[in-house]
XYZ file of C-alpha atoms in Angstrom:
708
model
C 64.561 65.805 25.626
C 62.954 68.986 24.339
C 60.859 68.516 21.098
C 62.091 70.116 17.794
C 61.299 73.588 17.488
C 58.660 72.638 14.203
C 57.352 70.207 16.543
C 55.827 72.637 19.535
C 53.082 74.536 19.686
C 52.734 76.837 16.747
C 55.053 74.210 14.653
C 52.978 74.228 11.339
C 53.939 78.254 10.478
C 57.419 77.747 12.426
C 57.809 75.282 9.528
C 56.209 77.156 7.037
C 58.641 80.317 7.571
C 61.521 77.977 8.113
C 60.645 76.215 4.688
C 60.199 78.869 3.161
C 63.403 81.046 4.217
C 65.821 81.955 1.567
C 68.738 80.187 3.037
C 66.677 76.775 3.558
C 69.468 73.673 3.254
C 67.194 70.591 3.384
C 70.572 68.102 4.014
C 71.275 70.384 7.174
C 67.818 70.793 8.113
C 67.292 66.933 8.046
C 71.005 66.657 9.939
C 69.798 69.010 13.050
C 66.359 67.513 12.891
C 67.823 63.359 13.382
C 69.789 65.195 15.896
C 67.501 66.329 18.383
C 64.618 63.842 17.475
C 64.160 60.659 20.710
C 63.396 58.058 17.929
C 60.982 57.223 15.028
C 57.925 58.286 16.838
C 58.874 62.205 16.581
C 60.282 61.058 13.078
C 56.832 60.169 11.523
C 55.368 62.869 13.647
C 57.210 65.431 11.834
C 57.193 63.337 8.097
C 52.798 64.007 9.392
C 53.157 67.551 9.674
C 55.612 68.300 6.432
C 53.155 66.064 4.395
C 49.987 67.926 5.519
C 51.700 70.597 4.415
C 52.769 69.676 1.251
C 48.854 69.019 0.594
C 47.695 72.641 1.811
C 50.208 74.186 0.198
C 49.479 71.230 -3.435
C 45.396 72.567 -3.004
C 46.574 76.482 -2.658
C 48.424 75.965 -5.914
C 45.108 74.544 -7.207
C 43.390 77.162 -6.117
C 45.217 79.812 -7.405
C 45.591 78.142 -10.826
C 41.862 77.885 -10.689
C 41.614 81.448 -9.583
C 44.435 82.815 -12.534
C 42.608 80.655 -15.148
C 39.500 82.223 -14.849
C 40.527 85.214 -14.269
C 43.394 84.706 -18.263
C 39.463 83.518 -19.699
C 37.608 86.386 -18.846
C 40.479 88.531 -20.296
C 40.821 86.794 -23.144
C 37.073 87.137 -23.624
C 37.648 91.197 -23.137
C 40.397 91.318 -25.129
C 38.322 89.655 -28.019
C 35.373 91.688 -27.326
C 38.071 95.267 -27.669
C 39.474 94.284 -30.193
C 35.919 93.996 -32.154
C 35.479 97.154 -30.655
C 38.705 98.592 -32.182
C 38.115 96.981 -35.316
C 34.449 98.918 -35.705
C 36.699 102.436 -34.429
C 38.850 101.848 -36.819
C 35.915 100.995 -39.711
C 34.072 104.365 -38.558
C 37.252 107.051 -38.292
C 37.761 105.846 -41.756
C 34.700 106.338 -42.858
C 34.076 109.756 -41.097
C 37.577 111.062 -42.484
C 36.446 109.732 -46.261
C 32.805 112.275 -45.346
C 35.507 114.839 -44.127
C 37.190 115.058 -47.624
C 33.785 114.125 -49.634
C 32.911 117.015 -48.241
C 36.328 119.349 -48.295
C 36.111 118.872 -52.528
C 32.944 119.463 -52.437
C 32.946 122.788 -50.554
C 36.123 123.319 -53.195
C 33.849 122.638 -56.324
C 31.129 125.098 -54.996
C 33.824 127.564 -55.137
C 35.208 126.733 -58.085
C 31.765 127.423 -59.911
C 31.286 131.141 -57.842
C 34.578 132.381 -58.588
C 36.385 130.706 -61.832
C 38.893 132.328 -61.605
C 39.751 131.451 -58.312
C 39.347 127.935 -59.179
C 41.953 128.011 -62.111
C 44.459 129.558 -59.541
C 43.771 126.790 -57.311
C 44.547 124.267 -59.933
C 47.505 125.264 -61.289
C 49.202 125.518 -57.771
C 48.054 122.859 -56.379
C 47.453 119.513 -58.899
C 49.544 120.854 -62.239
C 48.269 117.229 -63.093
C 44.609 118.111 -63.064
C 42.855 118.398 -66.368
C 43.274 121.881 -67.988
C 40.214 121.350 -70.199
C 37.285 119.130 -71.669
C 38.725 117.609 -74.157
C 41.805 117.117 -72.344
C 39.554 115.391 -70.072
C 37.666 113.312 -71.964
C 41.400 112.668 -73.581
C 42.768 111.545 -70.580
C 39.475 109.478 -69.521
C 39.640 107.391 -72.885
C 43.556 107.045 -72.086
C 42.875 105.066 -69.097
C 39.750 102.927 -70.344
C 41.878 101.740 -73.267
C 44.900 100.991 -70.669
C 42.291 98.926 -68.205
C 40.633 96.775 -72.454
C 44.618 95.962 -73.179
C 45.342 94.860 -69.360
C 42.420 92.978 -69.244
C 42.265 91.322 -73.001
C 44.956 89.288 -71.310
C 43.088 87.350 -68.478
C 41.191 84.682 -69.176
C 37.055 84.354 -68.371
C 36.872 87.887 -66.830
C 34.664 88.978 -69.853
C 30.902 86.873 -68.528
C 31.863 88.410 -65.073
C 32.781 92.317 -65.380
C 30.651 93.843 -68.862
C 32.456 96.865 -70.445
C 30.808 99.835 -69.022
C 32.737 103.585 -70.472
C 32.315 104.562 -66.799
C 35.203 101.361 -65.875
C 38.850 102.300 -66.082
C 41.557 100.936 -64.517
C 43.497 102.520 -61.582
C 46.063 100.784 -60.033
C 47.918 96.656 -61.101
C 50.820 95.218 -59.581
C 52.214 91.095 -58.664
C 51.351 90.121 -55.301
C 51.975 86.634 -53.465
C 48.870 84.995 -51.270
C 49.460 83.584 -47.376
C 47.202 80.488 -46.049
C 45.109 82.956 -43.517
C 45.022 80.216 -40.761
C 48.631 78.493 -41.147
C 50.504 81.402 -43.037
C 51.863 79.975 -45.774
C 52.484 80.562 -49.440
C 49.528 79.695 -51.558
C 50.255 81.407 -55.531
C 51.618 84.444 -57.277
C 49.011 86.553 -58.384
C 48.208 89.880 -60.051
C 45.747 92.123 -59.127
C 43.572 94.856 -61.427
C 42.447 97.601 -58.842
C 39.342 99.271 -60.983
C 37.275 102.605 -60.158
C 34.309 99.955 -58.773
C 36.013 96.326 -57.871
C 39.237 94.652 -57.645
C 40.159 91.545 -60.321
C 42.443 88.667 -58.838
C 44.118 86.584 -61.434
C 47.005 83.943 -61.667
C 49.681 83.796 -63.845
C 49.171 81.030 -67.287
C 53.065 78.807 -67.137
C 52.665 78.238 -70.302
C 51.533 81.953 -71.816
C 53.728 84.994 -70.874
C 51.809 87.997 -69.574
C 48.980 86.181 -69.491
C 46.671 85.095 -66.616
C 43.597 83.541 -65.396
C 40.885 84.368 -63.952
C 40.216 83.678 -59.806
C 38.021 85.982 -58.103
C 36.139 89.476 -58.458
C 35.249 91.818 -55.299
C 33.605 94.823 -55.285
C 34.218 97.640 -53.337
C 31.897 98.733 -51.708
C 31.715 95.557 -49.634
C 35.997 95.310 -49.277
C 37.626 96.076 -46.516
C 41.781 96.963 -46.521
C 43.058 95.735 -43.045
C 46.668 96.300 -42.609
C 48.835 93.150 -41.091
C 51.633 94.146 -38.938
C 55.351 93.383 -40.357
C 56.857 90.060 -38.243
C 59.523 88.567 -40.368
C 59.620 86.427 -41.791
C 56.539 88.225 -42.363
C 56.214 91.197 -43.902
C 55.009 93.883 -46.960
C 51.535 92.253 -46.087
C 48.103 93.788 -45.986
C 44.713 91.738 -45.501
C 41.031 92.137 -47.854
C 38.178 91.411 -45.400
C 35.447 90.447 -48.058
C 32.252 88.390 -45.375
C 32.618 85.771 -44.960
C 36.396 85.095 -46.217
C 39.322 86.986 -46.158
C 42.419 86.806 -48.086
C 46.272 88.046 -47.499
C 48.237 89.331 -49.494
C 52.136 90.372 -49.463
C 53.418 93.334 -51.575
C 56.875 92.931 -53.219
C 58.609 95.481 -50.468
C 56.925 98.552 -48.184
C 56.844 100.865 -50.985
C 54.462 98.850 -53.266
C 52.621 97.946 -50.042
C 51.733 101.766 -48.677
C 50.910 102.380 -52.426
C 48.814 99.190 -52.197
C 46.900 100.402 -49.107
C 46.495 104.148 -50.398
C 45.445 103.855 -53.608
C 42.621 100.902 -51.862
C 41.057 103.234 -49.416
C 41.103 106.323 -52.150
C 39.615 104.675 -54.349
C 36.711 103.612 -51.817
C 36.499 106.791 -50.888
C 36.691 108.053 -53.987
C 34.124 105.058 -54.797
C 31.790 106.135 -51.947
C 31.778 109.882 -52.969
C 30.372 109.591 -56.492
C 27.714 106.977 -55.756
C 26.189 109.260 -52.869
C 26.108 112.271 -55.831
C 24.947 110.401 -58.326
C 22.134 108.829 -55.622
C 21.264 112.704 -54.683
C 21.324 113.519 -58.306
C 18.811 111.379 -59.236
C 16.623 111.842 -56.330
C 15.972 115.693 -57.348
C 12.622 116.065 -59.087
C 12.850 116.334 -62.848
C 10.428 118.014 -64.797
C 7.987 115.221 -66.909
C 8.431 116.267 -70.565
C 5.921 118.407 -72.717
C 3.988 115.942 -73.803
C 4.004 115.732 -78.065
C 0.757 117.876 -79.636
C -1.649 115.724 -81.444
C -4.091 116.213 -83.917
C -6.246 113.743 -82.076
C -9.306 115.464 -81.337
C -10.291 112.514 -79.462
C -7.698 112.558 -77.000
C -8.340 115.533 -75.518
C -11.073 113.659 -72.630
C -8.370 111.033 -71.950
C -5.746 114.302 -71.347
C -8.148 115.837 -69.109
C -8.537 113.054 -66.897
C -5.059 112.153 -66.360
C -3.955 115.328 -65.519
C 0.061 115.377 -66.450
C 1.499 114.668 -62.613
C 5.675 114.177 -62.323
C 6.640 110.528 -61.959
C 7.251 109.619 -58.134
C 10.413 109.945 -57.047
C 12.413 107.447 -54.291
C 14.215 108.738 -52.132
C 16.859 106.433 -51.126
C 19.650 109.491 -49.613
C 17.540 108.646 -46.434
C 20.629 107.909 -43.580
C 19.653 104.564 -42.863
C 19.343 103.619 -46.437
C 23.063 104.951 -47.053
C 23.828 102.995 -44.265
C 22.228 99.811 -45.091
C 24.701 97.604 -46.895
C 26.932 98.211 -44.147
C 24.800 97.599 -41.611
C 23.998 94.287 -42.513
C 27.458 93.584 -42.854
C 28.207 93.848 -39.126
C 24.828 92.318 -38.456
C 26.034 88.908 -40.432
C 29.531 89.454 -38.914
C 27.927 89.597 -35.193
C 25.935 86.824 -35.924
C 23.102 89.252 -35.340
C 20.591 87.350 -37.579
C 17.370 88.744 -36.294
C 18.588 92.343 -36.797
C 19.730 92.024 -40.165
C 16.675 90.220 -41.399
C 14.735 93.351 -39.316
C 16.460 95.681 -41.871
C 15.456 93.279 -45.151
C 11.598 93.991 -43.888
C 12.035 97.521 -43.111
C 13.803 98.272 -46.834
C 11.336 96.047 -48.092
C 8.156 97.726 -45.970
C 9.803 100.919 -47.105
C 10.249 100.693 -51.476
C 6.666 98.516 -50.905
C 4.512 101.311 -53.219
C 7.321 102.972 -54.964
C 8.591 102.787 -58.477
C 11.223 100.388 -59.320
C 13.722 102.718 -60.260
C 17.377 102.306 -61.451
C 18.898 103.481 -58.175
C 16.678 101.577 -56.605
C 17.657 98.259 -58.909
C 21.039 99.156 -57.979
C 20.438 99.252 -54.348
C 18.325 95.766 -54.772
C 21.418 94.642 -56.306
C 23.702 95.382 -53.158
C 21.170 94.455 -50.383
C 20.618 90.892 -52.492
C 24.478 89.988 -52.213
C 23.743 90.717 -48.937
C 20.464 87.925 -48.289
C 22.944 85.414 -49.829
C 25.529 86.077 -47.741
C 22.735 85.768 -44.747
C 21.073 83.051 -46.376
C 25.056 80.811 -46.755
C 25.624 82.076 -42.493
C 22.463 80.336 -41.952
C 22.237 77.082 -44.146
C 25.944 76.798 -42.397
C 23.857 77.248 -38.673
C 21.815 74.304 -39.974
C 24.057 71.909 -41.583
C 25.366 68.584 -39.665
C 28.751 69.543 -39.192
C 27.669 72.301 -36.667
C 26.843 71.091 -33.226
C 23.766 68.428 -32.850
C 23.557 69.242 -29.023
C 21.018 71.256 -28.174
C 18.004 69.055 -29.150
C 15.170 70.250 -32.361
C 15.230 73.672 -30.637
C 18.695 75.010 -30.906
C 17.907 75.191 -34.978
C 14.625 77.499 -33.608
C 16.331 80.533 -34.622
C 18.179 79.617 -37.907
C 14.949 78.529 -38.390
C 12.767 81.376 -38.624
C 14.893 83.862 -40.044
C 14.993 81.549 -43.241
C 11.334 81.482 -43.505
C 11.316 85.545 -42.479
C 13.222 85.508 -45.848
C 11.136 83.225 -47.897
C 13.709 80.119 -47.842
C 10.291 78.199 -46.336
C 11.254 74.864 -48.300
C 15.257 75.475 -47.700
C 14.584 76.147 -44.295
C 12.681 72.774 -43.444
C 14.928 70.760 -45.599
C 17.763 71.629 -43.606
C 15.936 71.694 -40.490
C 14.922 67.618 -41.591
C 18.635 66.596 -42.463
C 20.143 67.913 -38.633
C 17.737 66.124 -36.903
C 18.302 62.827 -39.240
C 21.659 63.009 -38.155
C 21.114 64.404 -34.738
C 19.203 61.073 -34.249
C 20.874 58.393 -36.401
C 24.255 60.084 -34.087
C 21.926 59.782 -30.789
C 21.282 56.300 -31.891
C 25.102 55.606 -33.087
C 26.010 56.443 -29.189
C 23.772 53.718 -27.959
C 26.133 51.197 -26.507
C 25.112 47.707 -26.882
C 25.583 45.753 -23.355
C 23.331 43.554 -21.513
C 20.251 41.829 -22.502
C 18.749 42.354 -26.159
C 15.229 43.781 -24.727
C 17.211 45.996 -22.754
C 18.871 47.599 -25.388
C 15.469 48.056 -27.550
C 13.912 49.610 -24.650
C 17.107 52.503 -24.662
C 16.629 52.015 -28.533
C 13.054 53.255 -28.532
C 13.707 55.692 -26.313
C 16.275 57.740 -27.843
C 14.342 57.809 -31.003
C 10.588 57.929 -30.526
C 11.025 60.804 -28.181
C 13.670 62.614 -30.678
C 10.670 62.104 -33.346
C 8.283 63.227 -30.694
C 10.324 66.668 -30.629
C 11.426 66.661 -33.373
C 7.652 66.939 -34.545
C 6.092 69.644 -31.740
C 9.443 71.538 -33.176
C 7.934 71.108 -36.522
C 4.872 72.354 -35.949
C 5.742 74.973 -33.929
C 8.176 76.819 -36.652
C 6.597 76.096 -39.814
C 2.763 76.015 -38.450
C 1.588 78.252 -41.251
C 3.614 76.940 -44.069
C 1.618 73.472 -44.762
C 2.960 72.190 -47.376
C 6.229 71.221 -45.742
C 4.120 68.684 -43.418
C 4.316 66.174 -46.528
C 7.932 66.931 -46.286
C 8.039 66.204 -42.740
C 6.000 62.918 -43.060
C 8.641 61.653 -45.596
C 11.635 62.548 -43.780
C 9.229 60.339 -41.006
C 9.095 57.465 -42.849
C 13.154 57.377 -43.297
C 13.817 57.803 -40.055
C 11.918 54.982 -39.054
C 13.669 52.898 -41.905
C 16.509 54.050 -39.992
C 15.139 52.843 -36.590
C 14.099 49.801 -38.305
C 17.515 49.065 -39.675
C 19.195 48.973 -36.005
C 16.429 47.279 -34.273
C 16.068 44.298 -36.768
C 20.072 43.799 -36.562
C 19.719 43.629 -32.901
C 16.827 41.433 -32.318
C 16.195 39.081 -35.535
C 20.082 39.265 -37.162
C 21.307 38.167 -34.066
C 18.947 35.000 -33.614
C 16.592 35.591 -30.469
C 13.932 33.821 -29.184
C 11.061 34.159 -30.460
C 9.446 35.631 -27.347
C 12.128 38.162 -27.145
C 11.421 39.160 -30.811
C 7.998 39.196 -29.676
C 8.538 41.188 -26.265
C 10.733 43.985 -28.524
C 7.868 44.540 -31.078
C 5.643 44.984 -28.327
C 8.352 48.092 -27.303
C 8.771 49.405 -30.525
C 4.593 49.998 -30.855
C 3.929 51.332 -27.614
C 6.603 53.673 -27.639
C 4.835 54.095 -31.463
C 1.631 54.804 -30.136
C 2.840 57.705 -28.577
C 3.297 59.850 -31.196
C -0.525 59.787 -31.689
C -0.236 62.723 -29.215
C 0.766 65.113 -32.030
C -1.384 63.389 -34.723
C 0.927 61.254 -36.069
C 0.521 57.773 -37.079
C 2.961 55.172 -37.937
C 1.922 52.345 -36.691
C 1.442 50.938 -40.580
C 5.107 52.153 -41.677
C 6.899 50.111 -38.932
C 4.663 47.182 -39.596
C 5.158 47.460 -43.421
C 9.523 47.523 -42.331
C 9.026 44.881 -39.680
C 6.946 42.581 -42.110
C 9.530 40.652 -43.641
C 11.423 40.011 -40.508
C 8.886 38.829 -38.833
C 7.507 36.548 -41.612
C 11.374 34.950 -41.675
C 10.777 34.751 -37.320
C 7.459 32.578 -37.407
C 9.067 30.635 -40.127
C 12.123 29.879 -38.466
C 10.806 28.954 -34.669
C 7.860 27.136 -37.198
C 10.632 25.065 -37.905
C 12.009 24.576 -35.040
C 9.008 23.326 -33.244
C 8.171 20.648 -36.330
C 11.865 19.114 -36.096
C 11.384 19.001 -32.689
C 7.824 17.239 -32.478
C 9.016 14.591 -35.695
C 11.899 13.731 -33.649
C 9.762 12.840 -30.405
C 7.446 11.082 -32.878
C 10.240 9.080 -33.685
C 10.988 7.523 -30.032
C 7.295 7.494 -28.991
C 6.584 4.167 -26.720
C 3.016 5.398 -25.815
C 2.912 5.615 -22.581
C 1.748 7.246 -19.746
C 3.435 9.642 -18.149
C 4.825 9.607 -14.339
C 5.902 12.516 -13.072
C 7.038 11.240 -9.592
C 6.509 13.945 -7.345
C 2.818 15.776 -6.933
C 4.478 19.200 -6.939
C 5.318 18.032 -10.571
C 1.909 17.182 -11.271
C 0.957 20.467 -10.081
C 3.005 22.167 -12.165
C 2.277 20.626 -14.786
C -1.792 21.291 -14.294
C -0.461 25.138 -13.811
C 1.036 25.031 -17.149
C -1.551 23.742 -18.891
C -4.460 25.802 -17.145
C -2.163 28.863 -18.627
C -1.687 27.184 -21.987
C -5.960 26.728 -21.931
C -6.795 23.843 -20.890
C -9.243 23.965 -18.395
C -9.953 20.094 -18.269
C -6.512 18.466 -17.805
C -7.709 16.874 -14.448
C -9.644 14.376 -16.090
C -6.347 13.247 -17.589
C -4.758 12.569 -14.614
C -4.597 9.236 -12.550
C -3.940 8.188 -9.277
C -0.376 9.060 -7.789
C 1.391 11.319 -10.080
C 0.175 9.231 -13.568
C -0.892 11.617 -16.713
C -3.158 8.852 -18.703
C -1.633 11.256 -22.094
C 1.343 10.454 -23.588
C 4.788 12.453 -23.570
C 4.753 13.653 -26.662
C 1.318 15.357 -27.013
C 1.783 17.017 -23.641
C 5.345 18.966 -25.130
C 3.377 19.571 -28.534
C 0.831 20.810 -26.512
C 2.985 23.719 -24.303
C 5.171 24.102 -27.536
C 2.100 25.000 -29.675
C 0.549 27.488 -27.703
C 3.577 29.323 -27.102
C 4.232 29.846 -30.128
C 0.169 31.200 -30.101
C 0.513 33.130 -27.878
C 4.094 34.975 -28.757
C 2.927 34.905 -32.604
C -0.257 36.592 -31.513
C 2.308 39.647 -30.130
C 3.697 39.994 -33.592
C 0.585 40.000 -35.232
C -1.132 42.871 -37.412
C -2.775 41.742 -40.584
C -0.226 41.336 -43.168
C 0.673 38.273 -41.450
C -2.396 36.665 -40.869
C -1.769 33.802 -43.466
C 0.981 33.281 -42.361
C 0.696 32.800 -39.072
C -2.538 30.260 -40.033
C -0.714 29.209 -42.548
C 2.622 27.569 -39.652
C -0.093 26.692 -37.146
C -2.125 24.230 -39.584
C 1.186 23.072 -40.646
C 2.374 22.028 -36.961
C -0.400 20.671 -36.177
C -0.515 18.209 -39.268
C 2.355 17.138 -38.122
C 1.147 15.794 -34.863
C -2.516 14.783 -35.807
C -0.943 12.504 -38.230
C 1.369 10.759 -36.574
C -1.725 10.108 -34.078
C -3.369 8.947 -37.243
C -1.063 6.777 -38.277
C 0.443 5.365 -34.805
C -3.643 4.214 -34.432
C -3.847 2.370 -37.499
C -0.181 0.682 -37.413
C -0.600 -0.362 -33.409
C -2.092 -4.083 -33.454
C -1.735 -4.024 -29.300
C -5.477 -3.245 -28.284
C -4.200 -1.487 -24.960
C -1.960 0.370 -26.587
C -4.096 1.392 -29.134
C -6.852 2.752 -26.885
C -3.513 4.552 -25.447
C -4.473 6.757 -28.212
C -7.594 6.890 -28.951
C -6.984 9.014 -25.708
C -4.452 11.451 -26.967
C -6.074 11.457 -30.427
C -9.411 12.906 -28.420
C -6.998 14.905 -26.275
C -5.515 16.575 -29.615
C -8.995 16.949 -31.389
C -11.351 17.926 -28.495
C -9.380 19.644 -25.930
C -6.395 21.171 -27.977
C -7.169 22.262 -31.253
C -10.379 24.216 -29.518
C -8.007 25.971 -27.520
C -5.788 26.837 -30.528
C -8.748 28.014 -32.647
C -10.087 30.317 -29.329
C -7.564 31.649 -28.635
C -6.762 32.423 -32.169
C -10.041 34.127 -32.917
C -8.988 36.149 -29.600
C -6.233 37.582 -30.599
C -6.718 37.935 -34.326
C -10.796 39.283 -34.323
C -12.278 37.144 -36.764
C -11.935 33.048 -36.970
C -10.028 30.128 -39.233
C -11.548 28.051 -41.749
C -8.582 26.168 -41.970
C -8.895 25.256 -37.941
C -12.412 24.515 -38.278
C -11.620 22.190 -40.718
C -8.443 20.484 -38.745
C -10.974 20.201 -36.098
C -14.079 18.632 -37.555
C -12.009 16.631 -39.681
C -12.121 13.076 -37.804
C -8.918 12.402 -39.859
C -6.858 14.829 -41.919
C -5.013 12.467 -44.325
C -5.965 9.152 -44.952
C -3.112 6.652 -45.967
C -3.102 3.263 -47.664
C -3.740 0.710 -44.391
C -1.479 -1.424 -45.486
C 1.077 1.077 -45.410
C 3.397 0.635 -42.379
C 5.976 3.667 -43.349
C 5.163 7.397 -41.529
C 3.967 10.148 -44.705
C 5.255 12.674 -42.524
């Protein structure tokens, strides 16, 4: 029987075309396929072909989606760049428009000066509201100031921020509704007062009609006005941009919105024009006033020595100086921190030897406001709320610019806070799993690597600021305390064995020595922070040994040990040799017998193990704790032997007890003393006294009760 069309040569492509056709009906296709197939095998093969075609189609869709997604991201990025460029272009066009209007007005004023009659005719025909005389102009100016004073008297808290000035007057005012810039939710109703140099925003007092409370004051120099496109029900809105914040207001209707936009732009242009004219006027050279005649004959020589030279005038009409505040705003908005600081350095270099005149002071006020904004942005860059990824080098850019701005102390403080948060986050992200020693290895690697990287970056960033190094040492100590808290919680609070604690402390000390590569030694700090926990661990393990020894002493039968097999005896020899007992063979007998008590042998191994682990933990602050612990442990054993020797009546057992006592005094105690001296570096008189005494404690010979 013939195969179906889709199963022959080129069946895959024909099947694809058949499935993609507009008139494809799945039920009819399946019915036809069932009639033409020979059996299950043909249907299975056809099913596999359809499945393969489905997987191929899915992969193709995935590739297309991924490609479109990448193109979407690139398109969104280009749109963002284009939006930024359009905003800058709009700002430039607005400034150019203002300059052209200012030039036109200046030309008209010049023409009026040349031909007063022409100026009068133009004033009468173009604007009937212009002042006709100096008296009327003064009256108009006084009226506007009186209106401003009357309105502002109703605003609480404005006088401290808005001092009275004869040149300040009210341009426009009205009610607005403020909306949230992110969620477009209504916040509050406000009343805005637009003056010739600033904008005051106030809110109405609930219990006083016509009274307001001060909210914010913005200078027109750093204020940008943006029209917000109507998107019902959100309409009649405009946005005010004051870096680094923005606010959205809604007018009562479209007419009032248009008035606000026009009057804001016009006031900004007038402000810029008057400021430019004032700077040009002040930049003109002024003749020095003639000195008053003096009748003092002794002043003639001084006047000859000091020639009457004109006071140096600072030229602030340069284009880059005029545009400096706006250029700083652009640099801050574009996160070009280096460019902003370069502009500030250029200005400081230009004004270094210049006299401090009033125009220079006013320029400084504007620049200082931008410096404050730049500092706030750099501070935010170093705040722990920002991403902590990238390591210490990620903070270098902000730190270096703060240092250039003369904020070395703040840069140091913020850098160290940022690194403290990064180290703390890294420690918290460590998973506590597996053996304690494995976790301590990870903890030490993370902490000391971060500390080393921070120290190297600190040395690079603050190479010329020696006063900051003390702050780094204080920070390193606080960071070490945070590390020790995590270390102790895992090692000592969980009641790990002394051997595990010793290994963990050893690992921490080895990592701490790595800091010596940069000349930083924090070993004494880690000792001081761990001494309390280590003392507790030593005393706890000492109490365990004493209790175990007392328990064995209570069951002591004073019999020789029978290890049963040569392997067990060989193992015991190796254990004693590792403990430092080199002459143990003289205490072994025939076959597998040992001429020592099980209690004495167990005490020897346990005491030497305690000493070895304690020496791993040793540092000078633990000297007396370790020595007193050893003395207490040894006293329990030797007192028991001394007591048994006096109380035992059987001559054979008494000889065996003497042999055990000889082993303790002549073999074990010298080994303990020697190993302690090797580990500590100096002998211990208390251990020498124990070894030299034949009996450590004398009791009543008739007593049959152990004093221990």
